[in-house]
mmCIF file as gemmi writes it, N, C-alpha and C atoms, coordinates in Angstrom:
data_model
loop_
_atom_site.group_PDB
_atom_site.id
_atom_site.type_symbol
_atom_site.label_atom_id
_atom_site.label_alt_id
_atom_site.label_comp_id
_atom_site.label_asym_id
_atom_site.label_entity_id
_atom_site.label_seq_id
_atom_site.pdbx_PDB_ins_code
_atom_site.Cartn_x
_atom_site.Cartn_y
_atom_site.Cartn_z
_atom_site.occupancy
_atom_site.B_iso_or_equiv
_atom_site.pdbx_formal_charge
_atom_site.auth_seq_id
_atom_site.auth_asym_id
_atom_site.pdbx_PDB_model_num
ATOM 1 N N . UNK Axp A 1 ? 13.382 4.445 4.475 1 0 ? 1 A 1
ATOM 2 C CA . UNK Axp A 1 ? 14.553 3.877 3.853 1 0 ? 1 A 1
ATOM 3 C C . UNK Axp A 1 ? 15.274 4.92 3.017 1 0 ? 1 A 1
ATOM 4 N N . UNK Axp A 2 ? 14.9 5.874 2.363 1 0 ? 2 A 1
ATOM 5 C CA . UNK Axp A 2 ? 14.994 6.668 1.054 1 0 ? 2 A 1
ATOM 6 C C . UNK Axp A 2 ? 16.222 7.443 2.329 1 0 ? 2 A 1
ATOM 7 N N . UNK Axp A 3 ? 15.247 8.372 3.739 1 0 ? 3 A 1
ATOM 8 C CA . UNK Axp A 3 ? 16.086 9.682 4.392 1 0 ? 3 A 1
ATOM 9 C C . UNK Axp A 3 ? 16.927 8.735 4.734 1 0 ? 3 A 1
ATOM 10 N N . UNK Axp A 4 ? 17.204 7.272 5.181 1 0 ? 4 A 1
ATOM 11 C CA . UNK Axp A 4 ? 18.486 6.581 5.966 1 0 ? 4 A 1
ATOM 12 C C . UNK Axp A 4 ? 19.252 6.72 4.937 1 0 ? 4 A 1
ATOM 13 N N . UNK Axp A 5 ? 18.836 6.263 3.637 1 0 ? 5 A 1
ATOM 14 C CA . UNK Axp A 5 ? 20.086 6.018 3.106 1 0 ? 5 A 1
ATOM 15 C C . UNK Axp A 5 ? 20.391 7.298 1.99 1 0 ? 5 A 1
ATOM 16 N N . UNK Axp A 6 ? 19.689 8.759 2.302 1 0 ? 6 A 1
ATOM 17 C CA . UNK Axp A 6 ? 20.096 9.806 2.098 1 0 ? 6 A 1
ATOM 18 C C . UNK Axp A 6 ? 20.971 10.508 2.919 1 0 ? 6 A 1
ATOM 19 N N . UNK Axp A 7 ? 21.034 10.083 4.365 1 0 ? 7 A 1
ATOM 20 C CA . UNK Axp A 7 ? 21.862 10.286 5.242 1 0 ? 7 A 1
ATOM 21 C C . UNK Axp A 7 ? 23 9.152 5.162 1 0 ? 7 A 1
ATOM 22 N N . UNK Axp A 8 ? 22.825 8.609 5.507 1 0 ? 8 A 1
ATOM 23 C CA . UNK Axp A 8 ? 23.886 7.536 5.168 1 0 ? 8 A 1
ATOM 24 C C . UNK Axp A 8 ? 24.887 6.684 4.202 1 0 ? 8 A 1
ATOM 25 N N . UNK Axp A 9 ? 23.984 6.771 3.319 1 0 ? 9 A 1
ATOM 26 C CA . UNK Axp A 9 ? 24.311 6.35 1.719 1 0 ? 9 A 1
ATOM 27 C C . UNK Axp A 9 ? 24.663 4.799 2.186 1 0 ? 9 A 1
ATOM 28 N N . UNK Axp A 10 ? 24.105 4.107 2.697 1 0 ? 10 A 1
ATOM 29 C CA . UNK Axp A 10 ? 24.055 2.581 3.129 1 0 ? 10 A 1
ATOM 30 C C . UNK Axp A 10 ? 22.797 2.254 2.862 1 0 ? 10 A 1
ATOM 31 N N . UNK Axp A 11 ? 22.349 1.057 2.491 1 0 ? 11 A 1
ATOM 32 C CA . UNK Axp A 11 ? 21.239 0.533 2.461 1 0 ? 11 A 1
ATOM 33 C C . UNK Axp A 11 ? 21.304 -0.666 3.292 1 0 ? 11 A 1
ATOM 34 N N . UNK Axp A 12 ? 20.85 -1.549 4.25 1 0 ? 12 A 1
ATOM 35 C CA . UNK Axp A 12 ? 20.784 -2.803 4.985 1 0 ? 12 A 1
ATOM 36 C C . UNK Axp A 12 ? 19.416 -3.297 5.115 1 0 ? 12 A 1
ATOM 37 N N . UNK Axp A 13 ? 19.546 -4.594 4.725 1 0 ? 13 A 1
ATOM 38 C CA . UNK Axp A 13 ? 18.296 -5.598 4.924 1 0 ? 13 A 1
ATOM 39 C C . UNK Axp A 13 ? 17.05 -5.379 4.059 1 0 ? 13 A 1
ATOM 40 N N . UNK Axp A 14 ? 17.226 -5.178 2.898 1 0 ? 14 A 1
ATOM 41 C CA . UNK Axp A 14 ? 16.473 -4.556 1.8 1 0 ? 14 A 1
ATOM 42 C C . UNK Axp A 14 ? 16.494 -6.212 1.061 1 0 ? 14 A 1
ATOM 43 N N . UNK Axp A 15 ? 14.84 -7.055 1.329 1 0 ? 15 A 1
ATOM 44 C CA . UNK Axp A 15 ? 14.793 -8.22 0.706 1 0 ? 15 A 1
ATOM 45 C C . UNK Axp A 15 ? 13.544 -8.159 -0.561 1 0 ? 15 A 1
ATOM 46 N N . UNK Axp A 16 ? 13.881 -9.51 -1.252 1 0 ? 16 A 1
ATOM 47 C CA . UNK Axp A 16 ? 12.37 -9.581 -1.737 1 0 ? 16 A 1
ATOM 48 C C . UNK Axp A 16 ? 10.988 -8.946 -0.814 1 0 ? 16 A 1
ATOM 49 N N . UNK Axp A 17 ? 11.441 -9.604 -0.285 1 0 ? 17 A 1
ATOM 50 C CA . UNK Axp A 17 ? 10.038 -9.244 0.874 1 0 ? 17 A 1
ATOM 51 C C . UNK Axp A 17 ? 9.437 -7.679 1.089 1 0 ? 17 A 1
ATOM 52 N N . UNK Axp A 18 ? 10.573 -7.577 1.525 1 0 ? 18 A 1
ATOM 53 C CA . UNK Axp A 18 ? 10.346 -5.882 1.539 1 0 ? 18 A 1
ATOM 54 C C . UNK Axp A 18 ? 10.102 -5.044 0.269 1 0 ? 18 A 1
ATOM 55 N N . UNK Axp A 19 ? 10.872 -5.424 -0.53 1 0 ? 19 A 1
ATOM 56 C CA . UNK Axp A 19 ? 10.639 -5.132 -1.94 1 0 ? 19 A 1
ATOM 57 C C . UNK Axp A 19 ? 8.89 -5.013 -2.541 1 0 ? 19 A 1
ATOM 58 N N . UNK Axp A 20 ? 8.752 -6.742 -2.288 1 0 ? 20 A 1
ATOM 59 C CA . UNK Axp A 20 ? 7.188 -6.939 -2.663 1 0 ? 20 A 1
ATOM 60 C C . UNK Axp A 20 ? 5.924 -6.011 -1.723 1 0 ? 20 A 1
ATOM 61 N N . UNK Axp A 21 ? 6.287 -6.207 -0.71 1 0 ? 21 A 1
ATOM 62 C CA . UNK Axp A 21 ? 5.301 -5.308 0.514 1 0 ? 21 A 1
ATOM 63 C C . UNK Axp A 21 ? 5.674 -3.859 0.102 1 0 ? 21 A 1
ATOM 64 N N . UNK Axp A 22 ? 6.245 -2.907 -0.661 1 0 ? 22 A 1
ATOM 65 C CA . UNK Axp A 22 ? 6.638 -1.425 -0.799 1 0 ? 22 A 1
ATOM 66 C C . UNK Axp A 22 ? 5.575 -1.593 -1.997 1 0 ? 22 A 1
ATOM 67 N N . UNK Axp A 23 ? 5.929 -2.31 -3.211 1 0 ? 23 A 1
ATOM 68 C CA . UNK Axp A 23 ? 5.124 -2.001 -4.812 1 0 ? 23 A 1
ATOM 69 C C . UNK Axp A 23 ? 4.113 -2.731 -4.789 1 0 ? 23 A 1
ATOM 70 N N . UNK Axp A 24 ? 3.817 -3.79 -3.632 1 0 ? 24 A 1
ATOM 71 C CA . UNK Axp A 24 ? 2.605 -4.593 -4.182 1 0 ? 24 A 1
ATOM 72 C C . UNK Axp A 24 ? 1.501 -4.389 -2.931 1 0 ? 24 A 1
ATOM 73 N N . UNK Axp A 25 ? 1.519 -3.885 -2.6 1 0 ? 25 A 1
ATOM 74 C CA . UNK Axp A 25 ? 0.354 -3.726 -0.88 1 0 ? 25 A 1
ATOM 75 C C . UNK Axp A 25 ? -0.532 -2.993 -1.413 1 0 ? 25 A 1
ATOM 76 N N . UNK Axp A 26 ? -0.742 -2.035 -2.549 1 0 ? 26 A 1
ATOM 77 C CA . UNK Axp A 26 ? -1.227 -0.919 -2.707 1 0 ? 26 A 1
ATOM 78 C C . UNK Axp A 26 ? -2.514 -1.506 -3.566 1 0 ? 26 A 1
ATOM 79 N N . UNK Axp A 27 ? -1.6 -1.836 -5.197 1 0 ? 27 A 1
ATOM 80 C CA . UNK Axp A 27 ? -2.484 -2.77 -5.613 1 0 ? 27 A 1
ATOM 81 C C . UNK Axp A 27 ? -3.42 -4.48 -5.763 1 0 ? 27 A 1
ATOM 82 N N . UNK Axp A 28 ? -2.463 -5.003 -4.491 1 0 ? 28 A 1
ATOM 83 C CA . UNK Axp A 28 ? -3.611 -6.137 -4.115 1 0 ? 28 A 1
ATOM 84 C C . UNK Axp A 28 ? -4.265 -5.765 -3.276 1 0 ? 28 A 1
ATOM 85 N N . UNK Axp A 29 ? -4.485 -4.904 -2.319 1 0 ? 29 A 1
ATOM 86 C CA . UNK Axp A 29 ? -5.381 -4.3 -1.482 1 0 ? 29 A 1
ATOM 87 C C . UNK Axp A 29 ? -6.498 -4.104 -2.401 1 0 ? 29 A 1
ATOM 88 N N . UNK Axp A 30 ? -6.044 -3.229 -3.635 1 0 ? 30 A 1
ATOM 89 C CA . UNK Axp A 30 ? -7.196 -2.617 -4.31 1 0 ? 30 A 1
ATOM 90 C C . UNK Axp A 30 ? -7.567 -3.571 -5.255 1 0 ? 30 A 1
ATOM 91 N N . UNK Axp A 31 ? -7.129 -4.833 -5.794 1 0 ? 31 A 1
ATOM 92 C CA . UNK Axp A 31 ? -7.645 -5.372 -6.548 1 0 ? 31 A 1
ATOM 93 C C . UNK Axp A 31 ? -8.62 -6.733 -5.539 1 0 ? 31 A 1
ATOM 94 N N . UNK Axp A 32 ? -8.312 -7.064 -4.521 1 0 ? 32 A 1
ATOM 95 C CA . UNK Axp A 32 ? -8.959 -7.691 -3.347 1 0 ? 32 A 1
ATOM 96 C C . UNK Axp A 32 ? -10.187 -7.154 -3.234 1 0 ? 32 A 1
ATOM 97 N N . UNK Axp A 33 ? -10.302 -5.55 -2.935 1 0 ? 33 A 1
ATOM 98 C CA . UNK Axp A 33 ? -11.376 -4.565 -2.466 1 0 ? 33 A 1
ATOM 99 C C . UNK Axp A 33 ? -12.303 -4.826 -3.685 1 0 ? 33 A 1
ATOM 100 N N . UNK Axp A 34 ? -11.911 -4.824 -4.868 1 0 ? 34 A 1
ATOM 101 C CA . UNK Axp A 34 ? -12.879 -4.677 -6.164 1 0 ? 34 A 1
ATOM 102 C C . UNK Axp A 34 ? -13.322 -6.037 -6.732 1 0 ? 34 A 1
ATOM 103 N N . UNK Axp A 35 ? -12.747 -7.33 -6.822 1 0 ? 35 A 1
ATOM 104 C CA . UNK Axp A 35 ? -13.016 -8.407 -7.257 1 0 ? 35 A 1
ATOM 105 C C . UNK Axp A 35 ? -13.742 -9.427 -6.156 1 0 ? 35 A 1
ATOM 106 N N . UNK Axp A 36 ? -13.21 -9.516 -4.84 1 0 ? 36 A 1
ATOM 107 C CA . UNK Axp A 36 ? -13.347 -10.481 -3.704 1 0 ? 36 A 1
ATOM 108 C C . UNK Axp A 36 ? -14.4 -9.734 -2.504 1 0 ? 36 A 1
ATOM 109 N N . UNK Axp A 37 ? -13.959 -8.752 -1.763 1 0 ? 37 A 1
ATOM 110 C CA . UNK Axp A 37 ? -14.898 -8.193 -1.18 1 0 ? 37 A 1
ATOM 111 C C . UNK Axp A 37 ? -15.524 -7.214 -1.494 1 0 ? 37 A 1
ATOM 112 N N . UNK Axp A 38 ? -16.427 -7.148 -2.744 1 0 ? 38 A 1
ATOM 113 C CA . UNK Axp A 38 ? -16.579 -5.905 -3.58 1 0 ? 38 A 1
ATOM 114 C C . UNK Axp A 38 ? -18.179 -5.867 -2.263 1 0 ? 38 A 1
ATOM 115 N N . UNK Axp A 39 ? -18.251 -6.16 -1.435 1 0 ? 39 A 1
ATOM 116 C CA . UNK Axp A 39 ? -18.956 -5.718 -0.782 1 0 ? 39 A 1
ATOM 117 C C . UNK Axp A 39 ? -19.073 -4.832 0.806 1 0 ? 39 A 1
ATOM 118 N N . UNK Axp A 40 ? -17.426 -5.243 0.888 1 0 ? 40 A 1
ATOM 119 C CA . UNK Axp A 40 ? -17.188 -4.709 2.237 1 0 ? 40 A 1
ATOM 120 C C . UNK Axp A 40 ? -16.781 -3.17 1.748 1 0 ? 40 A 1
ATOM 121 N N . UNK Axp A 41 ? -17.636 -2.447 3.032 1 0 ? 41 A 1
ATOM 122 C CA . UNK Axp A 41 ? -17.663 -0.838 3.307 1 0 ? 41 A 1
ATOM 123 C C . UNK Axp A 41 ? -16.143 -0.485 3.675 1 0 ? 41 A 1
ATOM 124 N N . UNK Axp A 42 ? -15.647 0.585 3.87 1 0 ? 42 A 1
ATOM 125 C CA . UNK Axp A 42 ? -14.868 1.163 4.668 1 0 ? 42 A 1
ATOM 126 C C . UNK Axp A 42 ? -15.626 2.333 5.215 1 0 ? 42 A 1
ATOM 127 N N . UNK Axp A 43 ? -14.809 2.624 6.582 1 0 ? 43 A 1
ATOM 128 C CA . UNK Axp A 43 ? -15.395 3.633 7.587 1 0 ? 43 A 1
ATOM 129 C C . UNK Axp A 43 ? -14.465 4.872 7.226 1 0 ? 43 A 1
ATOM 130 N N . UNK Axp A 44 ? -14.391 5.598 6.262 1 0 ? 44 A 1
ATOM 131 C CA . UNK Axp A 44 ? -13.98 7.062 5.777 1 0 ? 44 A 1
ATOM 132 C C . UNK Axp A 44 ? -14.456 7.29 4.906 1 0 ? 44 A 1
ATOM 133 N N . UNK Axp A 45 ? -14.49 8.449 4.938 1 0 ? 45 A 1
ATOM 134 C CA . UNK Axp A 45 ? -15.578 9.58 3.292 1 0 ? 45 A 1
ATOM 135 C C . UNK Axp A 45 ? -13.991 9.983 2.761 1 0 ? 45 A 1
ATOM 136 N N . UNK Axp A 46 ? -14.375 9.956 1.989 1 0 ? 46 A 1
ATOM 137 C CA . UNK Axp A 46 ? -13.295 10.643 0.382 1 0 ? 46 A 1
ATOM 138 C C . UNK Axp A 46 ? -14.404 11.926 -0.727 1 0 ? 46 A 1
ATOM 139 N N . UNK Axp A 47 ? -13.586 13.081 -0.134 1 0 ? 47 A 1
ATOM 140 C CA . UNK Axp A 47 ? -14.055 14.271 -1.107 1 0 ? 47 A 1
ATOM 141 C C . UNK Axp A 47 ? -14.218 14.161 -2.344 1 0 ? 47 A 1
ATOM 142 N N . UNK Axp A 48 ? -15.141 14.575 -2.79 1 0 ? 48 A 1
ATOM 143 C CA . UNK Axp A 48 ? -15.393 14.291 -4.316 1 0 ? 48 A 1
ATOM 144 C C . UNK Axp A 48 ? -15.601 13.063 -4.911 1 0 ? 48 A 1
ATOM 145 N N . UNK Axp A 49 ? -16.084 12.02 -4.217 1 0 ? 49 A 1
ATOM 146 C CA . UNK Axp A 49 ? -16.581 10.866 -4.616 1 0 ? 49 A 1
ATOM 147 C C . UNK Axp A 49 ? -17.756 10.516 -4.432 1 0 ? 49 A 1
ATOM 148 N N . UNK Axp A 50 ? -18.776 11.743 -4.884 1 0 ? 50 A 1
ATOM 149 C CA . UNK Axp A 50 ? -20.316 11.472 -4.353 1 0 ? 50 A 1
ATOM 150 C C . UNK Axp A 50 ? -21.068 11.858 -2.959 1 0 ? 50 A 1
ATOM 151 N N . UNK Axp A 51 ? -19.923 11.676 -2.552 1 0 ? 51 A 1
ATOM 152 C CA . UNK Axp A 51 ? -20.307 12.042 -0.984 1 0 ? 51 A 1
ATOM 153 C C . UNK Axp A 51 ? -20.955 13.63 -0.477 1 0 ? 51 A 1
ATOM 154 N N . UNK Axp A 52 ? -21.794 14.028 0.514 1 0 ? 52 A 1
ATOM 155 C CA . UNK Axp A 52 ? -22.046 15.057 0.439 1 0 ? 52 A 1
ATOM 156 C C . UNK Axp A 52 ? -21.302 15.728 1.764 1 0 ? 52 A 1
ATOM 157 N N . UNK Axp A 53 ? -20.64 16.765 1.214 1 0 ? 53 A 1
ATOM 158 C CA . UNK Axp A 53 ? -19.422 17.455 2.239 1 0 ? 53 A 1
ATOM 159 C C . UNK Axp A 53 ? -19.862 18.511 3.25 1 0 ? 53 A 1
């Protein structure tokens, strides 16, 4: 959205919706992951989090 409407200088179809899914996906993912399924794994290693590299 940012390069369209750096090229363009138009913005179109920019809703709540979209709004909420850009600022909020990040942290209900992560507050889901820590309160609700504080038991489900994910399948990737992250450097420097214990893991041995």
């Amino acid at each position: 959205m940012v390069v369209t409407f750096l090229i363009s200088g138009h913005l179109y179809a920019i809703n709540i919706g979209t709004l909420f899914a850009l600022l909020a996906n990040g942290p209900l993912i992560g507050f889901f992951d820590h309160h609700v399924w504080h038991g489900l794994t994910h399948n990737f290693r992250v450097k420097g989090a214990g893991n041995a590299a």
